Short mmCIF file of C-alpha atoms and ligand atoms in Angstrom, two decimals:
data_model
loop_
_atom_site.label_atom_id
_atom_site.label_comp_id
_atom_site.label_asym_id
_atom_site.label_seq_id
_atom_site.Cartn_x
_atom_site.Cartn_y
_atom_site.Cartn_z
CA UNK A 1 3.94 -9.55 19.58
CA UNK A 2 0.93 -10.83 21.61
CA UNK A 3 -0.36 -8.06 23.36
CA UNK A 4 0.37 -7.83 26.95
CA UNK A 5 2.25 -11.18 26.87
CA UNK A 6 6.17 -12.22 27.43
CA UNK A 7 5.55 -14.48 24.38
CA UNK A 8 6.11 -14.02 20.65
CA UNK A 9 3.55 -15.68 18.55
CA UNK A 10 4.29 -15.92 15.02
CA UNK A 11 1.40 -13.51 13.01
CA UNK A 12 -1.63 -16.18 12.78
CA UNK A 13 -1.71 -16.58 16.51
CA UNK A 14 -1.00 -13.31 16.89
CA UNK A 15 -3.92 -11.59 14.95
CA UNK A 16 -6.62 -14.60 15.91
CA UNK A 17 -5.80 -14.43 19.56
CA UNK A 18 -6.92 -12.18 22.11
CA UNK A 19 -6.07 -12.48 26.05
CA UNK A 20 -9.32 -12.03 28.38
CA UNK A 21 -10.15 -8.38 28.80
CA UNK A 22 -11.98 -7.69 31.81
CA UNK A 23 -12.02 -4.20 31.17
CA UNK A 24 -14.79 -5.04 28.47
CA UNK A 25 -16.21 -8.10 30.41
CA UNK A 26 -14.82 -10.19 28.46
CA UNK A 27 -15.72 -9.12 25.38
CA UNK A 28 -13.97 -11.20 22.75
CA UNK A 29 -13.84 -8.41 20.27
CA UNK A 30 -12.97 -5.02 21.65
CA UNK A 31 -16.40 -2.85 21.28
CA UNK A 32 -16.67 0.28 19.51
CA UNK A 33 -16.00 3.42 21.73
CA UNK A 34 -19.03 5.30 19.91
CA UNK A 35 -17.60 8.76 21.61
CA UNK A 36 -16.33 12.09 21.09
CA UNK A 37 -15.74 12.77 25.04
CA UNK A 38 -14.01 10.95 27.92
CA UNK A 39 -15.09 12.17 30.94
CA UNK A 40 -12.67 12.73 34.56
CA UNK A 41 -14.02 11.31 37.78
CA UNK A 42 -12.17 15.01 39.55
CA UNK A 43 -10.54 18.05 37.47
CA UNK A 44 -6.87 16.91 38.50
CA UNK A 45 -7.54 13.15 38.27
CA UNK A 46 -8.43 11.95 34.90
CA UNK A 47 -7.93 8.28 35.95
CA UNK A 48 -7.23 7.47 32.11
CA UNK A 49 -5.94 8.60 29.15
CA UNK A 50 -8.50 9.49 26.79
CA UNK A 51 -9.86 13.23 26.36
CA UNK A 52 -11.23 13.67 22.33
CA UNK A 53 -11.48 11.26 19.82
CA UNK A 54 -9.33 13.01 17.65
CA UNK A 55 -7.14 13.08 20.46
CA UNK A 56 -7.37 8.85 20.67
CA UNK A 57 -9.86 6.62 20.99
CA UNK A 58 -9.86 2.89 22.86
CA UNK A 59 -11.36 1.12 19.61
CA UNK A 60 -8.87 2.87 17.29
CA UNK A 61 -5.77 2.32 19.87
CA UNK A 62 -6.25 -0.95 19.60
CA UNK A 63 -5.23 -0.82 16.23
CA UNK A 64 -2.86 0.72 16.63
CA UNK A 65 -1.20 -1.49 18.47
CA UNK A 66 -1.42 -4.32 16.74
CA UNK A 67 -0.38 -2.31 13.53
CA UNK A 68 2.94 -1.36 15.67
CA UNK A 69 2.92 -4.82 16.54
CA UNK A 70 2.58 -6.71 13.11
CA UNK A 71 4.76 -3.83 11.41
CA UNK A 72 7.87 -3.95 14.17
CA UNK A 73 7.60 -0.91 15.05
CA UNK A 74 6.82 0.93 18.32
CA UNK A 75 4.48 2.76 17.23
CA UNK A 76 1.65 3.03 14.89
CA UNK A 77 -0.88 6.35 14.38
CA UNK A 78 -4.20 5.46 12.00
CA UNK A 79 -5.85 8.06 10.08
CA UNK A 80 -9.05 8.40 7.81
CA UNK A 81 -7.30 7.54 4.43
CA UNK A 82 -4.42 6.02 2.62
CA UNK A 83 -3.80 9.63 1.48
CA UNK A 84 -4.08 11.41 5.48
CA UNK A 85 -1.56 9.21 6.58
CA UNK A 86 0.79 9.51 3.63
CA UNK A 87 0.51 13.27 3.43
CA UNK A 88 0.95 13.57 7.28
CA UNK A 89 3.81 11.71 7.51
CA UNK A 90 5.77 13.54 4.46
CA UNK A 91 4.66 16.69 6.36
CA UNK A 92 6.15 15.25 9.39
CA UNK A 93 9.80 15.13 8.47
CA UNK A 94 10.33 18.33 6.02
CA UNK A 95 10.22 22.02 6.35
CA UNK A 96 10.08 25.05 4.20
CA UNK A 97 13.77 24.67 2.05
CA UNK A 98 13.91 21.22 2.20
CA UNK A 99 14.48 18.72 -0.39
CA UNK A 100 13.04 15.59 -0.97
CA UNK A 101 14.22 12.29 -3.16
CA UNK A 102 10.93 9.83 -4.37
CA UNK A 103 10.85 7.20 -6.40
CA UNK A 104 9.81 8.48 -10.57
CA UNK A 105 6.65 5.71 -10.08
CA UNK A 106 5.25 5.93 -6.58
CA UNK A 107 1.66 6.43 -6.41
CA UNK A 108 -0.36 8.56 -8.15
CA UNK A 109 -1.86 10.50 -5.05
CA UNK A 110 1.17 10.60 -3.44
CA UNK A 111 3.10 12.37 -6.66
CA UNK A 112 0.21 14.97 -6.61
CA UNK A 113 0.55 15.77 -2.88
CA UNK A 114 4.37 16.77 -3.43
CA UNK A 115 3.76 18.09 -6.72
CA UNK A 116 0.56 20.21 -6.06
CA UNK A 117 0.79 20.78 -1.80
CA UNK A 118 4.53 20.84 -0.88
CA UNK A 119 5.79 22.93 -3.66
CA UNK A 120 3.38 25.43 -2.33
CA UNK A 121 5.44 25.75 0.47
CA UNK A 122 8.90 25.70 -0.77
CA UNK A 123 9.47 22.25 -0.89
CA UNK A 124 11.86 20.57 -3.99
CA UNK A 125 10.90 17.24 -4.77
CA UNK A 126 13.32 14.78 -7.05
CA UNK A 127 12.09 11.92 -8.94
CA UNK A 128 14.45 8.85 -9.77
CA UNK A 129 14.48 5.59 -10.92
CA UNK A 130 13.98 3.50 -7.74
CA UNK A 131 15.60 0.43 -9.21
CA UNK A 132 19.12 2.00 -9.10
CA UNK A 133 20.65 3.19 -5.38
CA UNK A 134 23.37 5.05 -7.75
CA UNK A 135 20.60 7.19 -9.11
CA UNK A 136 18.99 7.70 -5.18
CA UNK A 137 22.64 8.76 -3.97
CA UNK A 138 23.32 10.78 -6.91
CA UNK A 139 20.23 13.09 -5.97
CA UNK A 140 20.99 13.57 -2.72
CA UNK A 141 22.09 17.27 -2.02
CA UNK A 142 22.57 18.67 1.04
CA UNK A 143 19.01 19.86 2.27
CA UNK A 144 18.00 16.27 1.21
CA UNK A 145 15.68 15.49 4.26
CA UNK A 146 13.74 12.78 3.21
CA UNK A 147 14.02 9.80 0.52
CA UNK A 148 10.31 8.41 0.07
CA UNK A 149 10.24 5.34 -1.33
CA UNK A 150 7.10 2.60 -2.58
CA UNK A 151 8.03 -1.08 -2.98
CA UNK A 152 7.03 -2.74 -5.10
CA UNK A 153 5.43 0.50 -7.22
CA UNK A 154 2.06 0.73 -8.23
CA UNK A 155 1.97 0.20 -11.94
CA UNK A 156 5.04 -1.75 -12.88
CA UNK A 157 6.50 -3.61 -9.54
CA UNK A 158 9.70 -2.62 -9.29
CA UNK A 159 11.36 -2.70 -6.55
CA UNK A 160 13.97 -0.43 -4.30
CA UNK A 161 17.08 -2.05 -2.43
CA UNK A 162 15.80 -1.08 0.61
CA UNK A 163 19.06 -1.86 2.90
CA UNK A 164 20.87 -0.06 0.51
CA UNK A 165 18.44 2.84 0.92
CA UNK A 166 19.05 3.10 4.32
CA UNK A 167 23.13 3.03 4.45
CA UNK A 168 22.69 6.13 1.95
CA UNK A 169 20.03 8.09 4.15
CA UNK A 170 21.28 7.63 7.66
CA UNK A 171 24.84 8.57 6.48
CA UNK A 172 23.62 11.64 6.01
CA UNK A 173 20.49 12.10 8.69
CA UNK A 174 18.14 11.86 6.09
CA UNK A 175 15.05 10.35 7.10
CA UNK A 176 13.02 7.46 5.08
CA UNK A 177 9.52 6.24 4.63
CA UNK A 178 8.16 3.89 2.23
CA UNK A 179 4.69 3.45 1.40
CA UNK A 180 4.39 -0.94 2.20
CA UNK A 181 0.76 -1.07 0.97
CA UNK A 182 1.43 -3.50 -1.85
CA UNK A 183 3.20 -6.43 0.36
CA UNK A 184 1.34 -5.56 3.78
CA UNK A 185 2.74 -6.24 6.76
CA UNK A 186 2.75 -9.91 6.27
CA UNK A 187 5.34 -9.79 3.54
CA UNK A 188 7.90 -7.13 4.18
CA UNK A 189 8.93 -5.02 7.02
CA UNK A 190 10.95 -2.40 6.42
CA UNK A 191 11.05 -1.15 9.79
CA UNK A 192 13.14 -4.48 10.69
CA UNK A 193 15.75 -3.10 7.80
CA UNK A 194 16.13 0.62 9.35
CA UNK A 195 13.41 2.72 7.41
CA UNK A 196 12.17 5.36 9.61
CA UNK A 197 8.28 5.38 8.89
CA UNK A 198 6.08 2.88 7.28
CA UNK A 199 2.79 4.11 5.76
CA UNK A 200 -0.05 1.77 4.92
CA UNK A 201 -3.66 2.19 3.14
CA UNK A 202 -5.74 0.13 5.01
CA UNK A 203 -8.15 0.39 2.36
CA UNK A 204 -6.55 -2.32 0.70
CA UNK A 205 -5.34 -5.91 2.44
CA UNK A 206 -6.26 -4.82 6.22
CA UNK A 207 -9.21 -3.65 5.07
CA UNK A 208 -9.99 -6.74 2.97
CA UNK A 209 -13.41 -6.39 1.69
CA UNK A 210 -13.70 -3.10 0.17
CA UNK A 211 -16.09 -1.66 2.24
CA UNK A 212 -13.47 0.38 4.52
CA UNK A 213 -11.39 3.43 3.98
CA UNK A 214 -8.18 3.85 6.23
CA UNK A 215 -4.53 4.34 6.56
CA UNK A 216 -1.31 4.01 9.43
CA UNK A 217 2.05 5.46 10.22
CA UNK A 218 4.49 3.36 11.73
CA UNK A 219 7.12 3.89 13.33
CA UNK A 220 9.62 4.79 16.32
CA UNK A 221 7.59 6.38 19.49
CA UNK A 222 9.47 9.55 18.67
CA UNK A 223 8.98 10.22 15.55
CA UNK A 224 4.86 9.06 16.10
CA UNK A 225 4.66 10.97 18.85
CA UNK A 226 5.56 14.22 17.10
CA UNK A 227 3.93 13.14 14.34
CA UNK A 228 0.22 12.48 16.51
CA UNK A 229 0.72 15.71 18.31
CA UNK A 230 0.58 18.06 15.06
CA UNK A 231 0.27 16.65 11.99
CA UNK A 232 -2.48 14.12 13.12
CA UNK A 233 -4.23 16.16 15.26
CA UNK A 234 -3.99 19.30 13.94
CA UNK A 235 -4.75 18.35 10.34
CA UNK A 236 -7.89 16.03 11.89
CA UNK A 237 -7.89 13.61 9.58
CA UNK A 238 -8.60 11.11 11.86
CA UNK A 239 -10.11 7.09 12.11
CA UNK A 240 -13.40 6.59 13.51
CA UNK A 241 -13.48 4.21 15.76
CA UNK A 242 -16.54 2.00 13.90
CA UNK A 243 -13.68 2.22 10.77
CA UNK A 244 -11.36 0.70 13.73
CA UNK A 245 -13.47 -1.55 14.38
CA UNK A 246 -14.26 -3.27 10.46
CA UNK A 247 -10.05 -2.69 10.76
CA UNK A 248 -9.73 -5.25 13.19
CA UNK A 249 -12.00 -7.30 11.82
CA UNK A 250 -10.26 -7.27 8.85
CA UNK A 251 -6.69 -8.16 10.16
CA UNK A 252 -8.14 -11.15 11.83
CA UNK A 253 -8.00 -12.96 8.41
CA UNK A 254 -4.94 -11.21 6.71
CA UNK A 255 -2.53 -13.71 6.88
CA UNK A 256 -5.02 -15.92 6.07
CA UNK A 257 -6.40 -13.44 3.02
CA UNK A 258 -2.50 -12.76 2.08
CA UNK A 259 -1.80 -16.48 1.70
CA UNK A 260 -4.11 -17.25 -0.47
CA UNK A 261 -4.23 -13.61 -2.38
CA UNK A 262 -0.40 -14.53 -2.87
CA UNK A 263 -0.86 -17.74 -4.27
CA UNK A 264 -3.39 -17.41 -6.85
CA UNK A 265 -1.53 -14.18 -7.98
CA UNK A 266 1.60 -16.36 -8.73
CA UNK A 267 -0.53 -19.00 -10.48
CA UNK A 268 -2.13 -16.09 -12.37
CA UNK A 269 1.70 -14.46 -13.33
CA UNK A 270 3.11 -17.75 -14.38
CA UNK A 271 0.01 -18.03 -16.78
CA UNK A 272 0.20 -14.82 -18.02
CA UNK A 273 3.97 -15.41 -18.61
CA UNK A 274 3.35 -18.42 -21.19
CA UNK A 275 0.88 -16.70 -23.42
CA UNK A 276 2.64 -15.23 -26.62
CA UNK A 277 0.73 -11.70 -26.60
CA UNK A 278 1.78 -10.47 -23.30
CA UNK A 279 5.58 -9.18 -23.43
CA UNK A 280 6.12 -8.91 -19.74
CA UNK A 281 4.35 -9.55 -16.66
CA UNK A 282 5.29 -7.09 -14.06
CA UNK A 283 5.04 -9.28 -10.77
CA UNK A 284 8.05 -9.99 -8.12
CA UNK A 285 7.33 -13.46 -7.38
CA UNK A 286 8.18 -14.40 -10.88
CA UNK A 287 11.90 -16.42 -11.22
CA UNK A 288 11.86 -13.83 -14.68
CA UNK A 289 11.15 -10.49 -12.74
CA UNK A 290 14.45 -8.82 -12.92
CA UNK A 291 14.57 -7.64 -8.89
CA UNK A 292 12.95 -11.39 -8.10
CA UNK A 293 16.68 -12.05 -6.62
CA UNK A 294 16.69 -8.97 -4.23
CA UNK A 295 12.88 -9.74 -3.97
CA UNK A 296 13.29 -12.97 -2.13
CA UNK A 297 16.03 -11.34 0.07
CA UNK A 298 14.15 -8.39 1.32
CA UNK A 299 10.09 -9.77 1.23
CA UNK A 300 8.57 -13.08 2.50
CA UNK A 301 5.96 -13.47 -0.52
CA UNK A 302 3.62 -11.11 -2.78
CA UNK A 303 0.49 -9.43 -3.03
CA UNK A 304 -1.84 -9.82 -5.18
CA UNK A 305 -1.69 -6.80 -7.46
CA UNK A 306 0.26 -7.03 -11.54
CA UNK A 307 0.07 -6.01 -14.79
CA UNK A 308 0.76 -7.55 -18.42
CA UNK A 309 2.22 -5.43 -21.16
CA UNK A 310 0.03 -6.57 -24.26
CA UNK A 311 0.75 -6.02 -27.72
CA UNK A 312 -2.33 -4.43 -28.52
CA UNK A 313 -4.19 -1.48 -28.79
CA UNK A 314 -5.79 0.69 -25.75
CA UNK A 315 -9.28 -0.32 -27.84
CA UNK A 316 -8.67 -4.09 -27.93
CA UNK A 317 -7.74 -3.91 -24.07
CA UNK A 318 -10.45 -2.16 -23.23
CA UNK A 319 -12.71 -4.34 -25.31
CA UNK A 320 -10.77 -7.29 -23.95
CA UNK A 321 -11.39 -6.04 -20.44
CA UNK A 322 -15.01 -5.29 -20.90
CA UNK A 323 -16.04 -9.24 -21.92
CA UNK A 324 -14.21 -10.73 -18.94
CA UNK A 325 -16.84 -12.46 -16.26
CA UNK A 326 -14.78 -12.59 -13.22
CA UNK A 327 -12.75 -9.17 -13.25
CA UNK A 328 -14.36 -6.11 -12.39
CA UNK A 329 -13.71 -3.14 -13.97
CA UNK A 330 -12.21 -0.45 -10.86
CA UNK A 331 -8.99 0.87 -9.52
CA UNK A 332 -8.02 -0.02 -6.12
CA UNK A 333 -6.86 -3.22 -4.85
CA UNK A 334 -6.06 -5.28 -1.79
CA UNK A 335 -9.81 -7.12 -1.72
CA UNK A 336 -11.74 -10.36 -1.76
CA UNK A 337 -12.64 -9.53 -5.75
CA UNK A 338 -10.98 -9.89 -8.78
CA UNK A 339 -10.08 -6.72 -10.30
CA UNK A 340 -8.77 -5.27 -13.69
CA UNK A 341 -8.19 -1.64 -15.15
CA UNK A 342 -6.39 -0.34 -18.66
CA UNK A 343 -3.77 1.55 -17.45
CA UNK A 344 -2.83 3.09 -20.71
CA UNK A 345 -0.01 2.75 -23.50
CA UNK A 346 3.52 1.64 -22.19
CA UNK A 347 6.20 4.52 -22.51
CA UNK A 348 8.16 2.65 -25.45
CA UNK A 349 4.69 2.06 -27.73
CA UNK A 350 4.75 3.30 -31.03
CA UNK A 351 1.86 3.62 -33.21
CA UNK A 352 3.56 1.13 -35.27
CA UNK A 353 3.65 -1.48 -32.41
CA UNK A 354 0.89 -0.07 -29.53
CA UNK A 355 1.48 -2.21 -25.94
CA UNK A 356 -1.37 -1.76 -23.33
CA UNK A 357 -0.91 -1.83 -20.01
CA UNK A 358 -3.17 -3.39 -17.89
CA UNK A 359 -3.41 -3.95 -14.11
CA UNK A 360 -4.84 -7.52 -12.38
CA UNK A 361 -6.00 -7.42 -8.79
CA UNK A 362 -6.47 -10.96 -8.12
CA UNK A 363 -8.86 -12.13 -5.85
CA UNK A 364 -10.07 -14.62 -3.61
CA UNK A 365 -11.87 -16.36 -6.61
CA UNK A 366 -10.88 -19.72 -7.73
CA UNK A 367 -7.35 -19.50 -9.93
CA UNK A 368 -8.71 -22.16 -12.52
CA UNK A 369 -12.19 -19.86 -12.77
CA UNK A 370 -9.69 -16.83 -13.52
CA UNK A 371 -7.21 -18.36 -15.96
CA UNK A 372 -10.66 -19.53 -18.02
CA UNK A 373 -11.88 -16.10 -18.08
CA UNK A 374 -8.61 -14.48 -19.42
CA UNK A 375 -7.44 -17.47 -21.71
CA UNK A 376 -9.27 -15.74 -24.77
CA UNK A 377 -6.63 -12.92 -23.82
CA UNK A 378 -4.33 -14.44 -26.93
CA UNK A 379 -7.23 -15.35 -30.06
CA UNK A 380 -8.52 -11.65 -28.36
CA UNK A 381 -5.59 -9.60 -28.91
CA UNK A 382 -4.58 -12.01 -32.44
CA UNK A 383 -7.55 -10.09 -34.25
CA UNK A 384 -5.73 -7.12 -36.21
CA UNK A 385 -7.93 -3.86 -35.22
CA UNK A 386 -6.51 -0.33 -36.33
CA UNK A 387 -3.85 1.20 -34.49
CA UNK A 388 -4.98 3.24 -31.45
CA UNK A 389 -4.08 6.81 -31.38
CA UNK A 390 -1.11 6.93 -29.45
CA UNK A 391 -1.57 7.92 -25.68
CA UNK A 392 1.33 7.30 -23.68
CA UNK A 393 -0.04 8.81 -20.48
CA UNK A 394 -2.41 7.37 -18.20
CA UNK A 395 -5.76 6.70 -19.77
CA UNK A 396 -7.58 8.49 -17.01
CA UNK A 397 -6.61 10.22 -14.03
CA UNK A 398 -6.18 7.59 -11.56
CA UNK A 399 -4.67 10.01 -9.14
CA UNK A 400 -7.98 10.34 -7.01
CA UNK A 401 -7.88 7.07 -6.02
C1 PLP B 501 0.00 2.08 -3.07
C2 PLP B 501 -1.07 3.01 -2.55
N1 PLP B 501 -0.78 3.82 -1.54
C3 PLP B 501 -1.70 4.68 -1.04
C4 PLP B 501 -2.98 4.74 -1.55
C5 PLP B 501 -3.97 5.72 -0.98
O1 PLP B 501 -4.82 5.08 -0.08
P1 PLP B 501 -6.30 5.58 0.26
O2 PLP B 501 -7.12 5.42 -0.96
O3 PLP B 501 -6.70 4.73 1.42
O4 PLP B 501 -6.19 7.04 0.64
C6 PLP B 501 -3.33 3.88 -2.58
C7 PLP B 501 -4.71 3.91 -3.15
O5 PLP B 501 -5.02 3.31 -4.14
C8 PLP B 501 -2.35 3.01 -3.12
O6 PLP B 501 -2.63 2.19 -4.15
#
């Protein structure tokens, strides 16, 4: 994994170490390229690879590689957004005809793009319930050319069998990405089981502090190769190379970040799991989570991101929400601060019996700091309030985020 080395550090040596670089006089971070341009010495000897940033850049290629690196892949191409990456690399593998399978809860954003861009141009998309293979291989048909998948999902955390994914899409060439924000490289690879691309928002865990926007395919060379040459460069949606730069900054400390992150989100779960109020904590890490068995055999730990299903209304949530010290109020997810957002009414509420949904983003904050803040979650919720009007949809559109 070290790069330019016969060795294979595990990923703390790996992201913390750097061999000498005389090429930047020993720089011990590698400085911003600040340029549009790279210049030849003569017209047929360009001497090295670089042309136009959106071509490639030094600052953002190192990324790269240590995204290809840290991911198992051979590959990696960055991109301004989450969202640029995502919608390049769906774009990537289908054509005007084709047919593709995605999981009923993947992100928001990434529902829209199908629904609202790729329908446009002829594209079927079919949603299923991740958390059965039967129902993935039941949808296939035969212009199925791509199965996206998101593991753990955004609102709820369930997760897909992602071997199992595979066996069903190479049997048939289908090709497979998943979207690995949630357990970041440190915690899953998917690349290592046979999925074709891996897209990340760097936004979140690489990222680290909130303060970034940014986003990577991963993959094979040939499919990132084909994949650079059009849909990155011709769409432009590219890094800059001072985002690159807070990138690598960022990944310095992820394992570190992740470790901790991890930790004080299973502390969090297993607190949320003994108060009477909340019906269910949606989290992987938990013994209780229904997928915790194939959890253990396809991750190596968590993230940081749950929810709680509340028996409540969306008013005593919100007002629950709104007294808490340590949580912000905001969507996103993947930084140093607590976080926490009303997702709306659970599917299966009735006005008779209203359960909230809310999401956690737990930061790098003390655990016993949290758990003091939301321990007036049960005397909160206890107070009897009117019944909400019933909203079983999102309670705003989260899809821009
Ligand atoms: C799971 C997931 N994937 C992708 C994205 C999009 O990333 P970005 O906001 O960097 O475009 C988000 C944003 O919240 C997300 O939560």
């Amino acid at each position: 994994m070290l790069l330019n080395s016969q060795k294979n550090p595990l990923p703390f040596t790996f992201v913390a170490h750097d061999k000498h670089d005389e090429r930047h006089q020993g720089a011990v971070s590698i400085p911003i390229y600040q340029n549009t341009l790279f210049s030849y010495a003569k017209s047929d000897e360009p001497g090295h690879s670089f042309k136009y940033s959106r071509m490639g850049n030094p600052t953002v290629q190192e990324l790269e590689k240590r995204l290809a690196a840290l991911e198992y892949g051979e590959k990696a191409q960055c991109f301004a957004s989450g969202m640029a990456a995502i919608s390049a690399a769906i774009l990537s593998t289908v054509r005007t005809g084709d047919h593709i399978i995605c999981v009923d809860q993947v992100y928001f954003g990434t529902r829209e793009f199908l629904e609202f861009f790729l329908t446009r141009y002829g594209v079927e998309v079919t949603y299923v319930d991740g958390t059965s293979i039967d129902k993935i291989t039941e949808a296939i048909r035969d212009n199925t050319a791509l199965i996206y998948l998101e593991s753990p999902t955004s609102y709820y955390f369930q997760l897909q069998d992602l071997a199992a994914c595979v066996q069903a899409a190479k049997a048939r060439s289908i090709k497979t990405i998943i979207d690995n924000t949630w357990a970041s490289p440190c915690y899953q690879n998917p690349l290592r089981l046979g999925i074709d691309l891996v897209v990340h928002s760097l936004t979140k865990y690489v990222g680290g502090h909130s303060d970034v926007l940014g986003g990577a395919v991963i993959g094979s060379s040939e499919l990132i190769d084909q994949l650079s040459r059009i849909d990155h460069q011709l769409l432009g949606g590219v890094m800059t190379p001072h985002t690159a730069s807070l990138l690598l900054r960022g990944m310095r400390t992820l394992p570190l970040r992740m470790e901790r992150l991890s930790q004080s989100a299973q502390t969090m779960a297993e607190y949320f799991s003994t108060v009477p109020c909340i019906k269910k904590v949606n989290f992987p890490g938990l013994s209780a989570h229904p997928q915790h068995e194939l959890a253990l055999s396809q991750m190596g730990g968590y993230g940081s991101l749950m929810s709680i299903e509340v028996e409540g209304t969306l008013e005593q949530a919100k007002a629950w929400v709104d007294q808490l010290d340590y949580f912000r109020i905001g969507l996103s997810f993947g930084g140093y601060e607590s976080l926490v957002l009303v997702v709306g009414l659970v599917p299966d509420a009735t006005p008779e019996r209203p359960i909230s949904l809310i999401r956690l983003n737990i930061g790098l904050e003390d655990p016993a700091d949290l758990i003091e803040d939301v321990s007036s979650i049960h005397s909160f919720f206890q107070q009897k309030q009117s019944p909400g009007i019933l909203d079983t949809g999102f309670d705003f559109n989260i899809a821009s985020v």
